[in-house]
Coordinates of C-alpha atoms in Angstrom, one line a residue:
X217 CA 41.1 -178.2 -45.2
X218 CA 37.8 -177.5 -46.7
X219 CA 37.3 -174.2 -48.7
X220 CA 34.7 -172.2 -46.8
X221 CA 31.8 -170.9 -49.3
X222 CA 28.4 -169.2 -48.8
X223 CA 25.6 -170.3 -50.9
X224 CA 22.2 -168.4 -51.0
X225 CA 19.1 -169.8 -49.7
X226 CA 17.5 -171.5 -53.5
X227 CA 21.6 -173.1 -53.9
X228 CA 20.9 -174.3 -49.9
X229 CA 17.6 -175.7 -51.2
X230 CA 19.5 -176.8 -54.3
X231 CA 21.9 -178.9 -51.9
X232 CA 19.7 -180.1 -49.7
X233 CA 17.3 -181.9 -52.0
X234 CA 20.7 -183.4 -53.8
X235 CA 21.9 -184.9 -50.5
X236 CA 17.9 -186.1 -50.0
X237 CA 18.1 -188.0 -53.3
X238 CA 22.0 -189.1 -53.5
X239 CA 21.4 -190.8 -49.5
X240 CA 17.8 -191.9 -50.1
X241 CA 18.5 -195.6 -49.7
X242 CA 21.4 -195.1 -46.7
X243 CA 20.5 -195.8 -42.9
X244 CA 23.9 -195.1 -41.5
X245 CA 24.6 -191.5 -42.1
X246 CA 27.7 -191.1 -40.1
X247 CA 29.4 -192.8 -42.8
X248 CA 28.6 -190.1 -45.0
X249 CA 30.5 -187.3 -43.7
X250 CA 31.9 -186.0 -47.0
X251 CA 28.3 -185.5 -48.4
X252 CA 27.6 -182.5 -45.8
X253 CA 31.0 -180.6 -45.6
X254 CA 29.4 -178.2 -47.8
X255 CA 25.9 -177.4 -45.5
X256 CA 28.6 -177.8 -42.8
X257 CA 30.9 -174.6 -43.6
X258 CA 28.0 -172.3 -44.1
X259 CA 28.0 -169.6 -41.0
X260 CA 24.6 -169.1 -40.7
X261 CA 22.7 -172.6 -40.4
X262 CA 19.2 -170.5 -39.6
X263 CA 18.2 -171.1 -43.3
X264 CA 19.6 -175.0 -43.4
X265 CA 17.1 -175.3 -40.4
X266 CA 14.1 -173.6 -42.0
X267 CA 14.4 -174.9 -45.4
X268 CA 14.4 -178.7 -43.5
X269 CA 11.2 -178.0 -42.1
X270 CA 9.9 -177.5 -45.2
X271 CA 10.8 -180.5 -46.3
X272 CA 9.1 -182.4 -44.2
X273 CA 5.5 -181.9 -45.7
X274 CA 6.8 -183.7 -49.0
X275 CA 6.0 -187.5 -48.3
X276 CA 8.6 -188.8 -50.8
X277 CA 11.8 -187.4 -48.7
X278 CA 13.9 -189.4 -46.3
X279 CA 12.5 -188.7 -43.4
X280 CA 15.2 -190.1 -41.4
X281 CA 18.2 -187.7 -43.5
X282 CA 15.8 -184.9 -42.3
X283 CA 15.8 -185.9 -38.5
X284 CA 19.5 -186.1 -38.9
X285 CA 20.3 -183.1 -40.4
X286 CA 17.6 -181.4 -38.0
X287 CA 19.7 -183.0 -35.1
X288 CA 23.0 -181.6 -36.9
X289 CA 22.2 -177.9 -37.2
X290 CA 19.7 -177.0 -34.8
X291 CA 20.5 -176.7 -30.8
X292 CA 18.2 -179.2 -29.0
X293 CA 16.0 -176.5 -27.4
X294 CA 14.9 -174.8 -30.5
X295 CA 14.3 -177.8 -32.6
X296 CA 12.2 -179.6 -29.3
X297 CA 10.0 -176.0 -29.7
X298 CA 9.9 -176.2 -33.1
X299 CA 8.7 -179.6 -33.2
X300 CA 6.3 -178.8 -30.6
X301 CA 5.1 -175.5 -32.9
X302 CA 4.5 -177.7 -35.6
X303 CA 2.3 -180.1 -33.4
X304 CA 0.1 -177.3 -32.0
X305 CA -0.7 -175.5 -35.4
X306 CA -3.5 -176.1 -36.9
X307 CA -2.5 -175.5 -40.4
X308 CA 0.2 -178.5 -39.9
X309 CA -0.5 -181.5 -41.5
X310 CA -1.0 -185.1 -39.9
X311 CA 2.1 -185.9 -41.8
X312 CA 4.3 -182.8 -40.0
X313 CA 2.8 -183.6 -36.9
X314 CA 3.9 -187.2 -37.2
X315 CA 7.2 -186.6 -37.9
X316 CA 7.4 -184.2 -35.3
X317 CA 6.8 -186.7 -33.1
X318 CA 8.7 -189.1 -34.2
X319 CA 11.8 -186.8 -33.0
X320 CA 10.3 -185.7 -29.6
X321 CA 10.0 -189.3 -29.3
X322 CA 13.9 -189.2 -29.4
X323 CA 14.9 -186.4 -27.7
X324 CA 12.5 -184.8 -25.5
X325 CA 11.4 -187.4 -22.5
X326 CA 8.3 -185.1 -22.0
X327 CA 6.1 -185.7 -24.5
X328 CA 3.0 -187.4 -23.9
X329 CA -0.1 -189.4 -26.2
X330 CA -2.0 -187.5 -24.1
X331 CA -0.8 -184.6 -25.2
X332 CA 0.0 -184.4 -28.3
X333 CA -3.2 -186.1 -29.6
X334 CA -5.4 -183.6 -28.7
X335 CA -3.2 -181.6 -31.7
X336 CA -4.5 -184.1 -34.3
X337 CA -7.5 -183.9 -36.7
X338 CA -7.5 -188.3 -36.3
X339 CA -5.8 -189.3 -33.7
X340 CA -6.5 -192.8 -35.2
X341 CA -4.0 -192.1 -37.4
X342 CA -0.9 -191.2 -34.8
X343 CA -1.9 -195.0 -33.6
X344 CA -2.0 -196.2 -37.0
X345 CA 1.4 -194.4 -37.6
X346 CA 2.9 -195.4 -34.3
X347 CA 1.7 -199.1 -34.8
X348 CA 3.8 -199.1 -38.5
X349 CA 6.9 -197.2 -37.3
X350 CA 6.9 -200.0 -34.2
X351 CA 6.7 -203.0 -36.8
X352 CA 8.8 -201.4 -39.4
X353 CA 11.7 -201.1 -36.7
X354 CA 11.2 -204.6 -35.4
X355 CA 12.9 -205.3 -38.3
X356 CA 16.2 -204.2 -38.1
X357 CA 15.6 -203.9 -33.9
X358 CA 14.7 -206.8 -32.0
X359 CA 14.4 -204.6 -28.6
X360 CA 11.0 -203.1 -30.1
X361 CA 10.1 -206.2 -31.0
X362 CA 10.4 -207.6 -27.5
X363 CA 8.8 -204.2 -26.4
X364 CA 5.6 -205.0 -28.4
X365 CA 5.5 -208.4 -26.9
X366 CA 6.1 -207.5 -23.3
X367 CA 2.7 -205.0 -23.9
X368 CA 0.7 -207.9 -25.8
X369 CA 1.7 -210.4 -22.7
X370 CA 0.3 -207.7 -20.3
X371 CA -3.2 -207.8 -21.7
X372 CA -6.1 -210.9 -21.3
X373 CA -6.3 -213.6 -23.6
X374 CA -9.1 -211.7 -25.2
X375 CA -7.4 -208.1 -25.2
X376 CA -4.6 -210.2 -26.9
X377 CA -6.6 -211.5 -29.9
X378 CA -9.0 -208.7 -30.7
X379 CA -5.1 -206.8 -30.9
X380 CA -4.0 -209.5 -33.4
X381 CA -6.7 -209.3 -35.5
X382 CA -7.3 -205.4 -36.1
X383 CA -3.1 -205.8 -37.0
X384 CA -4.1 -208.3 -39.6
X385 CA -6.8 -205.6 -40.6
X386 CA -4.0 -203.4 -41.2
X387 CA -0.7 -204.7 -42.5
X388 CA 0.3 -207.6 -43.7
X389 CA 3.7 -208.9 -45.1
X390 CA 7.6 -209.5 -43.9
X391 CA 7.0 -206.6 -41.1
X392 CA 3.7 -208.3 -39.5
X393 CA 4.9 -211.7 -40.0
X394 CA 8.2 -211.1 -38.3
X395 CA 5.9 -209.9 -34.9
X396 CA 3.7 -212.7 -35.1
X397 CA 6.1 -215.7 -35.6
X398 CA 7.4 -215.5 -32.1
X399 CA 3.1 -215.3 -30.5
X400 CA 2.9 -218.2 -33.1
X401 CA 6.0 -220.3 -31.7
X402 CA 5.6 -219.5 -28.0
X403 CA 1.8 -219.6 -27.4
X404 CA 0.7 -222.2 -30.4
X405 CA -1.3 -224.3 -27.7
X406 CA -3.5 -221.5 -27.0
X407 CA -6.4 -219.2 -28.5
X408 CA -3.8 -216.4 -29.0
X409 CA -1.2 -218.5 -31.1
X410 CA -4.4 -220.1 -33.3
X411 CA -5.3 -216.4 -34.1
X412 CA -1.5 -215.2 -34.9
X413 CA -1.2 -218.7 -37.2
X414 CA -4.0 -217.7 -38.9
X415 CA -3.2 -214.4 -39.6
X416 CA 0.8 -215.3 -40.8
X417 CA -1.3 -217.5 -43.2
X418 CA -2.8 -214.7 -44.8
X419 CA 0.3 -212.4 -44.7
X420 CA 2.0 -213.5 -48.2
X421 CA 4.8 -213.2 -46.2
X422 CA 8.5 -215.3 -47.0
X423 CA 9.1 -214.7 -43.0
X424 CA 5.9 -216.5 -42.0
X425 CA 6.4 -219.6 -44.6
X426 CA 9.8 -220.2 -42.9
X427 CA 8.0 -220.5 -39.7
X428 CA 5.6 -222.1 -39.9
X429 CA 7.5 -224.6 -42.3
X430 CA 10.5 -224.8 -39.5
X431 CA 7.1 -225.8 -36.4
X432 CA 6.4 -228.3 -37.7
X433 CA 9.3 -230.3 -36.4
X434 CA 8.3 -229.6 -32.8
X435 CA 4.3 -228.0 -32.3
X436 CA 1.7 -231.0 -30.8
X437 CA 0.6 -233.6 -33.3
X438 CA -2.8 -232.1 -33.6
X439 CA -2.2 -228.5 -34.4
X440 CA 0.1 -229.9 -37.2
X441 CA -3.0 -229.9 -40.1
X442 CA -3.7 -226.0 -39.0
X443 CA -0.2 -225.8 -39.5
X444 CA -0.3 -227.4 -42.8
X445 CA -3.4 -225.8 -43.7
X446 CA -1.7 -222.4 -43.4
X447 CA 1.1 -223.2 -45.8
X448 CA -1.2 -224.0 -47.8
X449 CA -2.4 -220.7 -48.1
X450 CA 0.7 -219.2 -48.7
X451 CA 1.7 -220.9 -51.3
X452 CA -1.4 -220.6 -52.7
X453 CA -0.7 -216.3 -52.6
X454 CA 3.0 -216.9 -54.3
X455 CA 5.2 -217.8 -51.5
X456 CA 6.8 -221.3 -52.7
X457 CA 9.9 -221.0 -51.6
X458 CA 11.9 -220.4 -48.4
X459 CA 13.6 -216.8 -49.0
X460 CA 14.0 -215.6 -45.3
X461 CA 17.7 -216.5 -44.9
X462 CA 18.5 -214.1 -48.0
X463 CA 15.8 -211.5 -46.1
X464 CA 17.6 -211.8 -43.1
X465 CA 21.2 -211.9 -44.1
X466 CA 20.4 -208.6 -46.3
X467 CA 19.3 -206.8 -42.4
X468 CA 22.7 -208.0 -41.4
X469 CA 25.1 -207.3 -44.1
X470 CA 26.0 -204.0 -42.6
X471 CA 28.1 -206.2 -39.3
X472 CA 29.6 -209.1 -38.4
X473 CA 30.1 -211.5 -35.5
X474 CA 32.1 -210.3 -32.8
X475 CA 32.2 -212.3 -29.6
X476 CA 30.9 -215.7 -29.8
X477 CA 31.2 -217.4 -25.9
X478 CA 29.5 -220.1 -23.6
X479 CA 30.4 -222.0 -20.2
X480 CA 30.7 -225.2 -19.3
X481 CA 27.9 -226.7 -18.2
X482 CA 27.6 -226.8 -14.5
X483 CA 25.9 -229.2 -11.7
X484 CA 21.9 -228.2 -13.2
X485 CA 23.4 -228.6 -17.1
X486 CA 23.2 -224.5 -16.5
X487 CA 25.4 -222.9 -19.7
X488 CA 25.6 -219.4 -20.1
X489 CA 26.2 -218.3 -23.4
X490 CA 27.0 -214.7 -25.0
X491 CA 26.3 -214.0 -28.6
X492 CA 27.2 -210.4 -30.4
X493 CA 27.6 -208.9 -33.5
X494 CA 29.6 -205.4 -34.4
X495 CA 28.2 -203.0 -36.6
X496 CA 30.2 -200.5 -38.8
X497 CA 29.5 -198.0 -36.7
X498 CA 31.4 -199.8 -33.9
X499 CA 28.6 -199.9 -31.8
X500 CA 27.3 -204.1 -30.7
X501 CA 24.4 -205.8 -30.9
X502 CA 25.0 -207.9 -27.6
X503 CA 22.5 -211.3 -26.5
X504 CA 22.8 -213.4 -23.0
X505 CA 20.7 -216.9 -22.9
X506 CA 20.6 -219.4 -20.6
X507 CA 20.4 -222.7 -21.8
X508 CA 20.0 -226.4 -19.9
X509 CA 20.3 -230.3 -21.0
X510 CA 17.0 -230.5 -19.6
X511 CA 15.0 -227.6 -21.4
X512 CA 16.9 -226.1 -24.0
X513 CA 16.5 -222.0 -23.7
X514 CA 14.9 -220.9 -20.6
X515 CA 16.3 -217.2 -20.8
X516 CA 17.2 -214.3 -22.8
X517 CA 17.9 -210.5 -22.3
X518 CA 20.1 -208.1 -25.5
X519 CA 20.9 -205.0 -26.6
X520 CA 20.8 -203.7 -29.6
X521 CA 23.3 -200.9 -29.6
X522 CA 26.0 -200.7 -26.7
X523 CA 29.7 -199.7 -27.0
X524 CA 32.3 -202.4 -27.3
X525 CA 33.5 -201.7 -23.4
X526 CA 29.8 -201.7 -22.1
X527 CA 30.1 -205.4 -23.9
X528 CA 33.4 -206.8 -22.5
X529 CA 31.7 -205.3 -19.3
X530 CA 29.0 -207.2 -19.4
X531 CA 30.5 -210.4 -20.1
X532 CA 32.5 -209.9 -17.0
X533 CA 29.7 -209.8 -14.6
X534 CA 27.9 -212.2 -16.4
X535 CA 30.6 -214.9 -16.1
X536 CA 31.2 -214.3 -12.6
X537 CA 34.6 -215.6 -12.9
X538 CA 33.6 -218.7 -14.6
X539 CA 36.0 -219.6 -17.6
X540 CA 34.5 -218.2 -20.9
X541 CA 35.1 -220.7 -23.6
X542 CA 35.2 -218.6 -27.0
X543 CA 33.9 -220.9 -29.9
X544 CA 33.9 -219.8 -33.4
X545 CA 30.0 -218.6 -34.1
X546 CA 29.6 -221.9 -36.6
X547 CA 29.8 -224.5 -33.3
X548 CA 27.2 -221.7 -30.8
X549 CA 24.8 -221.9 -33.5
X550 CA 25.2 -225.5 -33.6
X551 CA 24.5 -225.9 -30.1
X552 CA 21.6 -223.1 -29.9
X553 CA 19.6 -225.1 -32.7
X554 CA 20.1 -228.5 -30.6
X555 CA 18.5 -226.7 -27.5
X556 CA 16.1 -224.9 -29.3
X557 CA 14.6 -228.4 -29.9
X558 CA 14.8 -229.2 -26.8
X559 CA 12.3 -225.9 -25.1
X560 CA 9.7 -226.3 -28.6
X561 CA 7.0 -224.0 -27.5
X562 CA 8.6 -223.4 -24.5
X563 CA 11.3 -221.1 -26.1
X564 CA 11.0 -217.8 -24.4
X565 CA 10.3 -214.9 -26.9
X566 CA 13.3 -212.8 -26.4
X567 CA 15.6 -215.5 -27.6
X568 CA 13.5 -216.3 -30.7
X569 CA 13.8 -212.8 -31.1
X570 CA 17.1 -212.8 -31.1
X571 CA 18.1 -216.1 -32.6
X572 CA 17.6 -214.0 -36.0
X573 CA 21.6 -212.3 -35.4
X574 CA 22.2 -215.9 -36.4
X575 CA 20.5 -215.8 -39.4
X576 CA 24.0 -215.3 -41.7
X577 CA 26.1 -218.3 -40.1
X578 CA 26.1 -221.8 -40.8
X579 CA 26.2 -224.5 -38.7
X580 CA 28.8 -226.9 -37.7
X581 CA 28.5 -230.5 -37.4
X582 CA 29.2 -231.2 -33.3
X583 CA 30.3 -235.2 -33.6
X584 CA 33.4 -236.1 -32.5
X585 CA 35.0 -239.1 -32.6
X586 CA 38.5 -240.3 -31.6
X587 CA 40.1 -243.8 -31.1
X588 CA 38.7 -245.0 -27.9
X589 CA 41.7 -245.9 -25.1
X590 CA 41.7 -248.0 -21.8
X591 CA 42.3 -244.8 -19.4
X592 CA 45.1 -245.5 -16.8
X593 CA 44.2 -244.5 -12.8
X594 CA 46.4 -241.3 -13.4
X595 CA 44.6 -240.3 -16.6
X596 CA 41.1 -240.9 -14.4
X597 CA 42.4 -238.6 -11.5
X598 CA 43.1 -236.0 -14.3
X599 CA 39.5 -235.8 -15.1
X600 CA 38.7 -235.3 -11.7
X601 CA 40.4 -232.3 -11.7
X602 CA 39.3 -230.6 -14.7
X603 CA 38.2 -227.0 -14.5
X604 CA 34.5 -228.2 -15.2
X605 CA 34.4 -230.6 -12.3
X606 CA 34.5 -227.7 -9.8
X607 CA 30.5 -227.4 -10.4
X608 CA 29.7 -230.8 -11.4
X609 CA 27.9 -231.8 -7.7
X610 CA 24.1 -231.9 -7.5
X611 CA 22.9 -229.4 -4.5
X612 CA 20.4 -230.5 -1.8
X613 CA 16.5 -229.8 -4.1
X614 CA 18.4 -231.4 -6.9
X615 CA 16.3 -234.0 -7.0
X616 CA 13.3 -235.7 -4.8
X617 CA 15.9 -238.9 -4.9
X618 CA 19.0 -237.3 -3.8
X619 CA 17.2 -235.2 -1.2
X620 CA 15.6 -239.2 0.1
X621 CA 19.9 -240.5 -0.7
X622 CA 20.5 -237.5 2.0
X623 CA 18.0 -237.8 4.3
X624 CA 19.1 -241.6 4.5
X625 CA 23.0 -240.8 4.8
X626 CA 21.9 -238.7 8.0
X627 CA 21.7 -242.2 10.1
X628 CA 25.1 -243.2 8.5
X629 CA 28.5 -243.3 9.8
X630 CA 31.1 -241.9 7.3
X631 CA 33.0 -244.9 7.5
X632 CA 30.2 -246.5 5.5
X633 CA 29.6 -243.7 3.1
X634 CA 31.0 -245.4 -0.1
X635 CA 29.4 -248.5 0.0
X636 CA 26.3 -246.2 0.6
X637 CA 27.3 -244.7 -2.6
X638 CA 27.9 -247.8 -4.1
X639 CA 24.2 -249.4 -3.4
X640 CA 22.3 -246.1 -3.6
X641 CA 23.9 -245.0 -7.3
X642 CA 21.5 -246.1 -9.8
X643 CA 18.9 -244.4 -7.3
X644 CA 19.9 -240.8 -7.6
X645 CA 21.3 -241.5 -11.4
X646 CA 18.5 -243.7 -12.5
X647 CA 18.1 -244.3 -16.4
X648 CA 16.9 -240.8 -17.7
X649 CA 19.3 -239.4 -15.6
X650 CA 22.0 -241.3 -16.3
X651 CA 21.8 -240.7 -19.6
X652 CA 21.6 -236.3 -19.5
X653 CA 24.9 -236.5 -17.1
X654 CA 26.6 -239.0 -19.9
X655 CA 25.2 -236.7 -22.4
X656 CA 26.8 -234.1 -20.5
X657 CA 30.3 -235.9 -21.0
X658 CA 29.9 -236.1 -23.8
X659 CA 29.0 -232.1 -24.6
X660 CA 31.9 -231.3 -22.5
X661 CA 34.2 -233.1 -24.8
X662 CA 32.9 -231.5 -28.1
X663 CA 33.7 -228.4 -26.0
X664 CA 37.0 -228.8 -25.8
X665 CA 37.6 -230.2 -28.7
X666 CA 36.4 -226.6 -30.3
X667 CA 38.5 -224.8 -28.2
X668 CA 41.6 -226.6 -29.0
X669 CA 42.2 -228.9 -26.0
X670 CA 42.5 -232.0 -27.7
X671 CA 44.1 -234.2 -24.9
X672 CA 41.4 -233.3 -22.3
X673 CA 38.5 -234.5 -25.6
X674 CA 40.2 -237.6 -26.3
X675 CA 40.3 -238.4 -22.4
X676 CA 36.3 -237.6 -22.1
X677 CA 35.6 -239.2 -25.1
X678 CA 37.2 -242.5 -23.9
X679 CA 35.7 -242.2 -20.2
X680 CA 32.0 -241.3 -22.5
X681 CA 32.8 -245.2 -23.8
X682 CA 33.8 -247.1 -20.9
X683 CA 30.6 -247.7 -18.7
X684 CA 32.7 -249.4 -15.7
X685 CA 34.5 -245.5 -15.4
X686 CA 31.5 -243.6 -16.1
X687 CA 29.8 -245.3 -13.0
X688 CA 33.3 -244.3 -10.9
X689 CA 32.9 -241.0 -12.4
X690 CA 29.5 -240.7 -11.2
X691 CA 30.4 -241.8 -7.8
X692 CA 33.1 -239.1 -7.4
X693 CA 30.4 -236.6 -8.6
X694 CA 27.9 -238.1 -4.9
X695 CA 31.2 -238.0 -3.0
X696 CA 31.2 -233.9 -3.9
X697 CA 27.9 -233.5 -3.3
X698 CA 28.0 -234.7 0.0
X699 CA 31.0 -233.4 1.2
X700 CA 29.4 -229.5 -0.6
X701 CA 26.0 -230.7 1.6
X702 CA 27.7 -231.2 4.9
X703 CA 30.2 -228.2 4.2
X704 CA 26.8 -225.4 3.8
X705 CA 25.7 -227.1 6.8
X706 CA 28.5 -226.1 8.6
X707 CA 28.4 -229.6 9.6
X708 CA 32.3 -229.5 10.8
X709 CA 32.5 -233.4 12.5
X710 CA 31.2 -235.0 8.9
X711 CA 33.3 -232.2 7.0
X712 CA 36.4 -233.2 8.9
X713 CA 35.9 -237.3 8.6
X714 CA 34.9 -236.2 4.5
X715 CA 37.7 -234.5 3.8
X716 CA 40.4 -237.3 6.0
X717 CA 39.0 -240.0 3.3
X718 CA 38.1 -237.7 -0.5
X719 CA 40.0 -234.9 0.0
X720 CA 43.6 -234.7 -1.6

């Protein structure tokens, strides 16, 4: 039990300038517990309160201890009308008032712009203030970042880049670059992108030298000498070599990956994956993306602090009761990187926000390769039954040739529906597709493979190799998706004949 002692108010000031300077470089103040037991046992915590307000005029302090010591001993009513006292006096200084705001920000949902910048001498410099404390969380919070973006992508073309530049006017750096990289990457075909590559040029920024180092392996042939140009010009300002994995691992040191999980892919090459981290605090950085064998990425949403139920929750209506294959982070990574390549400059924002919780694990080589075997009829029918197979049938839009294979099948008897099959095969799986559904195999393999089911990879490896199988495979995969056709059509006389001849 700690020994309850009052101090006077100069020993209160006394302490609370020690705790300001002993926890000046610490983010995560609930880890710190035995550093406030001593503000903690004093009875009357009027004096903490106003001796914290003082504080806030002195630039040098940690603004953030203050706001959490504010939160600690003040009831949430008198510190929202204390913070609103500050804003409306005159003899406050910009500094106080931004501060102030900064916590109303937090815990009052009232407060306004229009409000509260009638209160400052420049309200310029609320912007200005607002503008830095937005990029300097971006950081460490990809959510603001995303926020900022979702704004810039609501304004014109020319909105956008007069934005851009009066940033570059401003700030430059890590905390610039790291909002500019993903304008850069997704719109580098447009005006907008030109202005942010420029701009990450100039910023003499490690973050921005990665990037624009890493495009060049997938922006259009012509924008490559901009592209080159601008590195350039940061190695001519001192950046010459590629820091930003140390940058980034040094924002993540403080957790570690949590639940690392992705589906098979399904009839579209559809794969749902779930990455997440866990903080010391317990709380989870959580990210869902949606990738393809066609496009790579083509979806993202996170969040950057949830609780470790609000995570397995998610997960659970995310999978839908599809099987959730947990890989170790090494292989996701792995096979985020291959369809990153795949979407280029079509990789939504969100993820390449994201992709950063990454930054700390290495990659994993995905070959595989076993001694090939003649598969017997048994070990064949095995495939068939697979858990992935449940989705593996191509819907009705799948394709302007099965949609012509259907409309065709219409005028045939069922009797004749597999030499149909047979003679209209290489139509609907014609050389590009043939290849992303052997591909597919292929992936599906590696999959299990990673998770340990090493009869089931061996058996897909060898049906990958064996182009006679492969073409059976792919027939069984048209028998599915006409039988799934006819079934949504409540077709029950070509349902009934289907299922008399594939069904078992």
């Amino acid at each position: 039990m700690v020994e309850r002692f009052e101090l006077n108010p100069f020993e209160i000031k006394v302490e609370i300038s020690n705790l300001l300077e002993k926890l000046s470089d610490v983010k995560d103040f609930e880890n710190y517990e035995v550093h406030f037991r001593t503000l903690d046992s004093q009875t009357d915590k009027s004096i903490i309160i106003k001796l914290l307000f003082k504080e806030i005029n002195n630039t040098k302090n940690n603004s953030d201890l203050i706001k959490f010591l504010l939160m600690r001993y003040c009831q949430k009513d008198q510190l929202i009308d204390n913070l609103w006292n500050i804003i409306k006096n005159k003899m406050s200084s910009n500094n106080a008032k931004i501060f102030a705001l900064d916590m109303l920000r937090d815990i009052d949902t009232k407060w306004s712009y229009e409000e509260c910048d009638q209160y400052f001498e420049n309200p310029n410099e609320l912007v200005n203030s607002d503008t830095k404390r937005i990029l300097d969380n971006a950081i460490l919070n990809p959510e603001v970042q995303i926020d900022f973006l979702d704004f810039l992508n609501s304004l014109s073309d020319e909105d956008k880049i007069v934005l851009l530049k009066s940033l570059s006017g401003d700030y430059s750096s890590d905390e610039l670059a790291n909002m500019l990289i993903p304008v850069f990457l997704t719109m580098s075909e447009s005006e907008v992108g030109r202005t942010a590559l420029d701009i990450l040029g100039n910023s003499k920024s490690q973050l921005a030298y990665h990037a624009l180092i890493s495009s060049l392996n997938f922006v259009d042939e012509k924008l490559k000498p901009i592209v080159n140009k601008n590195i350039s010009i940061l190695k001519l300002s001192g950046i010459r070599e590629d820091n930003s994995l140390e940058f980034y691992k040094n924002i993540l040191k403080d957790s570690k990956p949590y639940k690392f999980c992705i589906t098979y892919p399904d009839g579209q090459g559809n794969q749902a994956v779930i990455i997440s981290r866990i903080k010391k605090t317990g709380k989870i950085q959580f990210v869902a993306i949606v990738i393809d064998d066609y496009k790579g990425v083509r979806d993202c949403f996170g969040f950057n602090e949830i609780s470790k139920f609000e995570c397995n929750a998610i997960i659970e209506r995310f999978y839908r009761g599809q099987r959730a294959i947990e890989l170790r982070p090494e292989v996701l990574k792995s096979i985020l990187l291959y369809s990153e390549k795949l979407s280029g400059t079509k990789t939504p924002y969100e993820y390449i926000c994201w992709r950063n919780l990454l930054a700390d694990i290495d990659q994993e080589e995905l070959k595989i390769s076993y001694n090939c075997k003649e598969l017997s009829d048994e070990e064949f029918d095995e495939i068939l039954k697979y858990d992935f197979t449940d989705y593996w049938f191509l819907n009705s839009s799948y394709s302007d040739e099965f949609e012509q294979f259907l409309s065709d099948l219409d005028a045939i008897s069922p009797d004749n529906y597999e030499k149909f099959i047979d003679l209209n095969l290489e139509k609907v799986f014609f050389d590009e597709e043939y290849k992303v559904w052997k591909e597919r195999i292929l992936h599906v393999a590696i999959l299990k493979h990673f998770s340990k089911d090493e009869e089931a990879a061996k058996n897909l490896y060898s049906l990958y190799n064996d182009k006679k199988l492969v073409r059976e495979f792919f027939k069984n995969i048209l028998r599915k998706s006409i039988y799934e056709f006819y079934y949504s059509k409540q077709d029950k006389k070509r349902v009934k004949a289907i299922e008399k001849m594939w069904v078992k």
